[in-house]
Coordinates of C-alpha atoms in Angstrom, one line a residue:
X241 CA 212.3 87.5 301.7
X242 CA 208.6 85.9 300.9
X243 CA 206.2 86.0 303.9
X244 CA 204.8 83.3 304.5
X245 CA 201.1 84.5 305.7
X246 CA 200.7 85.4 302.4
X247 CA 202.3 82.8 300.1
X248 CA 200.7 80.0 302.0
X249 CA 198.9 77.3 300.1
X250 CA 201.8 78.2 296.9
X251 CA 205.3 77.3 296.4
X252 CA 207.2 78.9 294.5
X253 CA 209.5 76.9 292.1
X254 CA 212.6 78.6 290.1
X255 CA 213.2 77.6 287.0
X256 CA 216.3 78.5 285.2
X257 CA 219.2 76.7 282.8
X258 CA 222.7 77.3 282.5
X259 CA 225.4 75.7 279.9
X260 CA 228.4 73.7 280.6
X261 CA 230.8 72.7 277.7
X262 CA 232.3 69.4 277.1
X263 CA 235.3 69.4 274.9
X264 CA 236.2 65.6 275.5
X265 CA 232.9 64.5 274.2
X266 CA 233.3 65.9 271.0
X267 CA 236.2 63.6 270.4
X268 CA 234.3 60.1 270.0
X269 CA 232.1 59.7 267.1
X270 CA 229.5 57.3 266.4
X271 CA 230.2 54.7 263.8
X272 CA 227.7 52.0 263.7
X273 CA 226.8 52.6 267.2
X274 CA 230.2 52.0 268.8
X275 CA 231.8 55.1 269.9
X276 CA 235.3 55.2 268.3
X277 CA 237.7 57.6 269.7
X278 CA 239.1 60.4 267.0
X279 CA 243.0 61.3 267.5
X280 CA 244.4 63.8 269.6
X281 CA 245.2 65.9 266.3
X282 CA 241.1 65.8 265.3
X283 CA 240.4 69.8 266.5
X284 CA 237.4 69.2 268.3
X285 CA 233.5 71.4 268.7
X286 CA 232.9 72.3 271.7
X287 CA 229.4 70.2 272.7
X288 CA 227.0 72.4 275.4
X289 CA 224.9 70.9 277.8
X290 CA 221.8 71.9 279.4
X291 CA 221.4 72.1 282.6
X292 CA 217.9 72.5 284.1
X293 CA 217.6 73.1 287.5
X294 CA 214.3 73.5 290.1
X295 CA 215.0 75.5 293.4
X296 CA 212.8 75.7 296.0
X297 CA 213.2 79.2 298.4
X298 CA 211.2 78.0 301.2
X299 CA 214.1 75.7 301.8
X300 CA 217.5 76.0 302.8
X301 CA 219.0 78.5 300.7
X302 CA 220.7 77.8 297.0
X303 CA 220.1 74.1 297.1
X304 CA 220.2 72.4 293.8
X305 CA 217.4 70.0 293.3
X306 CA 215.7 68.0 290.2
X307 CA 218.4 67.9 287.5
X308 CA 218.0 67.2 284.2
X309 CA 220.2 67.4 281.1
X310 CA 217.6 68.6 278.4
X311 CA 217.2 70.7 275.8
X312 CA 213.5 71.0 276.3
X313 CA 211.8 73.1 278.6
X314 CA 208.4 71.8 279.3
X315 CA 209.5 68.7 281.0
X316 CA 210.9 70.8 283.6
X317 CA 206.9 71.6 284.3
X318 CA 206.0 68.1 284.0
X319 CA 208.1 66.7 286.1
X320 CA 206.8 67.8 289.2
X321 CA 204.2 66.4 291.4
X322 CA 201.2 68.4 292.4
X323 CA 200.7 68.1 296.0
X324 CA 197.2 67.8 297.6
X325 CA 196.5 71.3 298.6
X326 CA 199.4 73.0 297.1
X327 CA 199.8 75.0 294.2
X328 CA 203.0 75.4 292.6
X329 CA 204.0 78.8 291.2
X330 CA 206.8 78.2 288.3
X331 CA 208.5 81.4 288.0
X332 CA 211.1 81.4 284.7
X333 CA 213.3 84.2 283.5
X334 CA 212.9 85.0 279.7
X335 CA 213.5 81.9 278.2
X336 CA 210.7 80.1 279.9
X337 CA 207.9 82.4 278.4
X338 CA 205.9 80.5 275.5
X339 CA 203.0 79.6 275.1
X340 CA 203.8 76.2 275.2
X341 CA 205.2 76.3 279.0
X342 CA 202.2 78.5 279.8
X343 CA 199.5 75.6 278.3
X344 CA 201.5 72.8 280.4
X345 CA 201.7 74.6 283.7
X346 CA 197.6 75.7 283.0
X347 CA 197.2 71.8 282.2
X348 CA 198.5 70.9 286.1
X349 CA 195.8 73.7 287.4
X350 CA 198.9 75.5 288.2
X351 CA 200.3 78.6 288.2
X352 CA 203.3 80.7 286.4
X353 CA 205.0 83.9 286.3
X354 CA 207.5 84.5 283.4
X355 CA 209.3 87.5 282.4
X356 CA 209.2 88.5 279.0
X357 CA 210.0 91.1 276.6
X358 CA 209.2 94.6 277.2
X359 CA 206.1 96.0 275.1
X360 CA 207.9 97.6 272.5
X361 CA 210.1 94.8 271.2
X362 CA 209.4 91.9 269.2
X363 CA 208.2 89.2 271.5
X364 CA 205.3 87.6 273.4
X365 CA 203.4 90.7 274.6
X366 CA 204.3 92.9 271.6
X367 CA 201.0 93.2 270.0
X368 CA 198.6 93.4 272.2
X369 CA 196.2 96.6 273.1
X370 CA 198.1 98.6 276.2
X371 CA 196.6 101.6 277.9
X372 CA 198.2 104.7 277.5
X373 CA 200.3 104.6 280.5
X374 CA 203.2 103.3 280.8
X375 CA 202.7 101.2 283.7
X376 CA 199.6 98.8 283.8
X377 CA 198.0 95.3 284.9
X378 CA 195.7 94.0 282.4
X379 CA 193.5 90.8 281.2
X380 CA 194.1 89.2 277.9
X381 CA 192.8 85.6 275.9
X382 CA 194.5 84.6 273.2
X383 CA 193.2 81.8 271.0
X384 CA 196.2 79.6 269.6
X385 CA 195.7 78.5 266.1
X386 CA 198.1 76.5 263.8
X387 CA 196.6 76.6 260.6
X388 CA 196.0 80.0 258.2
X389 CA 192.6 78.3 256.5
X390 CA 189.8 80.5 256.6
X391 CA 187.6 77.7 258.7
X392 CA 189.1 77.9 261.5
X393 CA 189.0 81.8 261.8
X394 CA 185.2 81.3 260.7
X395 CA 184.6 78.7 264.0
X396 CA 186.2 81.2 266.5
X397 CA 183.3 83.2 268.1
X398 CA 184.8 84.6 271.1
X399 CA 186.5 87.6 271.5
X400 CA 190.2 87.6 272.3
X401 CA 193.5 87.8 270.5
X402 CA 194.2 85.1 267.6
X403 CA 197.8 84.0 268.3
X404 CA 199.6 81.9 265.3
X405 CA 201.8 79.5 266.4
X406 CA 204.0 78.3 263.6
X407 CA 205.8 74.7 262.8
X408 CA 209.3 75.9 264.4
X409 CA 207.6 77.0 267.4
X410 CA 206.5 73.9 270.0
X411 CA 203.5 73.5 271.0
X412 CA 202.1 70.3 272.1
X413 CA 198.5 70.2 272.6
X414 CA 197.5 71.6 268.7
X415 CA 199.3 69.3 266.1
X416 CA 201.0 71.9 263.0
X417 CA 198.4 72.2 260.3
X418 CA 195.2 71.0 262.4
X419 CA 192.0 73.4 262.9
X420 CA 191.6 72.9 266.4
X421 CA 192.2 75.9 269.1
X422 CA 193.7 76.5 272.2
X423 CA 192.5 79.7 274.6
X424 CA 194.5 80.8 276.9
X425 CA 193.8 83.8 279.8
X426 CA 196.9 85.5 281.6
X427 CA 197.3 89.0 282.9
X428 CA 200.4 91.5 281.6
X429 CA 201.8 93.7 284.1
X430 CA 204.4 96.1 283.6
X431 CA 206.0 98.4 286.1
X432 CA 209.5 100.1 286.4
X433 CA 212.3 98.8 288.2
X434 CA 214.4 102.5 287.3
X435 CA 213.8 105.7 286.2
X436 CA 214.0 104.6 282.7
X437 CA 214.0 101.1 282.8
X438 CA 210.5 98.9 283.1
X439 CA 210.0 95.0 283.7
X440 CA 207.2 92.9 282.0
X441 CA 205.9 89.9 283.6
X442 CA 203.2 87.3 282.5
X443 CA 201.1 85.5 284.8
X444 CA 197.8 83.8 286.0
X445 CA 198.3 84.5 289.6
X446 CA 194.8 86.3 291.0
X447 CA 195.1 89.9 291.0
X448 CA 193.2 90.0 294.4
X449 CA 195.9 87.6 296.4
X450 CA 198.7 88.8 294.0
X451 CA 199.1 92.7 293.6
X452 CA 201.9 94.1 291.4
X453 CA 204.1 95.0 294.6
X454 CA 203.5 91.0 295.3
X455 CA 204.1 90.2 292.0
X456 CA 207.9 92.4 292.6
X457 CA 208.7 90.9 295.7
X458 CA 208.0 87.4 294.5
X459 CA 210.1 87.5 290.9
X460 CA 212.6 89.1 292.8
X461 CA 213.6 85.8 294.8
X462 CA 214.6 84.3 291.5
X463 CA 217.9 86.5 291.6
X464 CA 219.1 83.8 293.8
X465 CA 219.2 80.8 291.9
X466 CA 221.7 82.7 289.2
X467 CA 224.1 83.4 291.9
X468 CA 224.1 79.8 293.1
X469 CA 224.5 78.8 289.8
X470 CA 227.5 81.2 289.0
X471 CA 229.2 79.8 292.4
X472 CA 228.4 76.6 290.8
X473 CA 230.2 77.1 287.8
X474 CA 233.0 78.8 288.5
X475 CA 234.0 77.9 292.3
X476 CA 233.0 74.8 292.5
X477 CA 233.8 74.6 288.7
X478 CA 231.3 73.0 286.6
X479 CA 233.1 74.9 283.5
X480 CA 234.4 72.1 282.2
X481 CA 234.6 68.6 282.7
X482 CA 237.6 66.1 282.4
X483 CA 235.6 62.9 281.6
X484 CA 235.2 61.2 278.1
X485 CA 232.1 59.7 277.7
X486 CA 228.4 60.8 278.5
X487 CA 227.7 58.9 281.6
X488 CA 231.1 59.8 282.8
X489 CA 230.2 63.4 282.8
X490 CA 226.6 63.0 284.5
X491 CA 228.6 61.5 287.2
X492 CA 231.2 64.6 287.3
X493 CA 228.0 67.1 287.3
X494 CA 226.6 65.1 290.0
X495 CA 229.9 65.0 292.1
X496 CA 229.7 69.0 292.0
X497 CA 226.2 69.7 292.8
X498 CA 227.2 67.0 296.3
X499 CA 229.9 69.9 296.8
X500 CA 227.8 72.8 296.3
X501 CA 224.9 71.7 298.4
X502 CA 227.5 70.5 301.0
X503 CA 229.3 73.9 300.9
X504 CA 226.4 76.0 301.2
X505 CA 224.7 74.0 303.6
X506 CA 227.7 74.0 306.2
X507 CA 227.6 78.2 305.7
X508 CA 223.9 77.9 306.4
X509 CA 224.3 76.5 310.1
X510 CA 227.5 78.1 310.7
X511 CA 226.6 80.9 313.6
X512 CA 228.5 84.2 313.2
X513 CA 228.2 87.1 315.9
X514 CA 227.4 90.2 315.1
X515 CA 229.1 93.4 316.4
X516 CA 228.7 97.3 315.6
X517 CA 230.3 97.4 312.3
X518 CA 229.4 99.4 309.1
X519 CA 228.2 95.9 307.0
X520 CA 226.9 93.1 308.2
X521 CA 229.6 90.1 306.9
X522 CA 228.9 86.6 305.3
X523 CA 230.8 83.4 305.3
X524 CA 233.3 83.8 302.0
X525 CA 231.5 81.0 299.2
X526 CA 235.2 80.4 297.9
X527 CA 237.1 79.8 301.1
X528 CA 234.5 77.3 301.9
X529 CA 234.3 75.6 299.0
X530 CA 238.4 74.8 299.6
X531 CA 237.7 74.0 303.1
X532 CA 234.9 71.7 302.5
X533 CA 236.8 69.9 299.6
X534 CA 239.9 69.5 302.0
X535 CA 237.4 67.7 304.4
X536 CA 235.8 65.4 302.2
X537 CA 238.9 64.4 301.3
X538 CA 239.4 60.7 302.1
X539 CA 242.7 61.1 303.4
X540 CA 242.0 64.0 305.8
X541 CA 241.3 62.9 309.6
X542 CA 238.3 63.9 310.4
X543 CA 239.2 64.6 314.1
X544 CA 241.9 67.6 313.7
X545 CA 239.5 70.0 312.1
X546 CA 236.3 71.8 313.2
X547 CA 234.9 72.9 309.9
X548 CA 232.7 75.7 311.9
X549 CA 235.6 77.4 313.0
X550 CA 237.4 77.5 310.1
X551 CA 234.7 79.2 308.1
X552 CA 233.8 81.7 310.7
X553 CA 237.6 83.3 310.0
X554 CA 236.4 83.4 306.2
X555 CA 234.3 86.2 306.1
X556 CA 233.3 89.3 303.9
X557 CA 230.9 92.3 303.9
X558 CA 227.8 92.2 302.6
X559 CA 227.5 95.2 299.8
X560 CA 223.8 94.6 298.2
X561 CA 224.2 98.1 297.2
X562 CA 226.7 97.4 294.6
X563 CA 225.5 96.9 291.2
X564 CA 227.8 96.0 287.8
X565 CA 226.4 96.4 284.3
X566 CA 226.0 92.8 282.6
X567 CA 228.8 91.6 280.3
X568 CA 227.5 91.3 276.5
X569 CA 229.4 87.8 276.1
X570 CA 228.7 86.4 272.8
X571 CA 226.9 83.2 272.6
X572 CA 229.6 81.6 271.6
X573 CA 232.7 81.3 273.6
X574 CA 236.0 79.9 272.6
X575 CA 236.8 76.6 274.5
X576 CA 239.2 76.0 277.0
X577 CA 241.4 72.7 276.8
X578 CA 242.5 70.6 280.1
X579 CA 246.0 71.2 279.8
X580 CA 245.5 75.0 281.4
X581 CA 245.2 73.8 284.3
X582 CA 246.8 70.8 286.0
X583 CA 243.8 68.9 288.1

């Protein structure tokens, strides 16, 4: 959990995107900008869509907020106001770490802390100047240039890492070919999370109100926006869609995050009693979900169910200390047509 004597004036913000294939849409193609449906026979691609998502933790827990169906990452940054007195810490997995999401959230006056590729691999942080042990915290500027012509290497006086940023890479504030420069200042920290295993996180957060242990404890609440979205995609079943066209399936992406934020906000004020047992136990996600969806129901009477009781019979341990090893799924998966199941 974050404390909050110490996170106070920053909120944190979660950033992370999951994909959701659409078989249906993939059977109407454009023809002079009327969408003509194919035949039943046309084999269809499946068509992926993006879905960005912002989570605040100092909330109520798991509650999707700010959707967008992009396939670009730095208007999730934009987006967002800045509050007076405020400052926003965007904390992304992997896939948020470029230089391009760093230079918008440093354009707000913001803040960010992305995970990136360990040391010795081929990413972000691979070639910069480490010290010799294998955990540090450094300081490093890199100057962003998008041009290899000698005069803009001549005009660079400062000392700090010359980056290249190339014309399939985004980058918004230096136009591809132009002799203008962009510096930017972060700090690298790397630390282990195993006896063989070490993390590598990029960020701008001060060292003196944000210490490596902080630094931990802080990354480490992003773990819970993946499990919402897994519940979200497989309980509450955001899988696959049934609709036909594109504002169709907004609408059924829409309908689910109601149901998810209505699920996990009825297990948030549901009381359970504790007693001496070996786990402490949770309200079950999945046995929720059906009773919730049974509620909203507009045929159900209101009056012959209490929805609290029913979900404090629905519960399991809590096993934190249980850890799987990550499936290697490929990044493309085979899809699944509507007749396998019968809703």
């Amino acid at each position: 959990m974050i404390s909050g004597d110490w996170i106070l004036p920053y909120q944190p913000l979660l950033l992370s995107a999951s994909s959701a294939q659409s078989l249906n849409l993939m059977r109407w193609k454009l023809y002079s900008g009327t969408l003509i449906p194919l035949p039943w026979n046309c084999r269809p691609l499946p068509l992926w869509i993006r879905i960005t998502v912002s989570w605040l933790p100092m909330a109520l827990p798991a509650l999707f907020s700010a959707l967008r169906l992009s396939h670009h990452q730095t208007t999730t940054v934009d987006r967002h106001d800045v509050l007076d007195g405020i400052k926003n810490i965007y904390i992304g997995d992997r896939g948020y770490c470029s230089y391009n999401n760093m230079a918008h959230v440093v354009e707000q006056g913001q803040y960010f802390l992305f995970r990136t590729k360990d040391i010795h691999s081929k990413g972000l942080v691979g070639n910069f100047n480490f010290p010799d042990a294998e955990s540090f915290d450094i300081d490093v500027s890199v100057i962003l240039v998008r041009s290899h012509s000698k005069k803009v290497l001549a005009d660079i006086h400062t000392e700090g890492y010359i980056r290249f940023v190339d014309q399939a890479a985004a980058f918004d504030y230096i136009e591809y070919g132009s002799y203008d420069t962009y510096e930017l200042s972060f700090r690298i920290l790397r630390f282990p999370i195993s006896t063989s295993t070490y993390e590598c996180i990029v960020t701008n957060l001060p060292r003196d109100e944000f210490p490596v242990e902080r630094i931990k404890t802080l990354y480490n609440t992003r773990w819970s926006i993946e499990s919402s979205f897994r519940k979200l995609k497989y309980t509450i079943g955001l899988s696959n869609f049934h609709a036909y066209k594109p504002e169709y399936v907004k609408q059924e992406i829409w309908a689910r995050l109601l149901a998810y934020n209505i699920t996990e906000t009825m297990i948030n004020y549901t009381l359970l009693e504790k007693h001496r047992t070996k786990h402490e136990y949770k309200v079950n996600f999945t046995m929720a979900a059906h009773i919730c969806r049974a509620f909203l129901r507009l045929t159900t009477e209101k009056d012959q169910y209490d929805v609290m009781s029913l979900l404090k019979k629905e519960l399991i341990p809590i096993r934190n200390e249980r850890q799987y090893p990550r499936l290697q799924t490929a990044h493309f998966r085979r899809p699944r047509y509507f007749i396998y199941r019968a809703a």
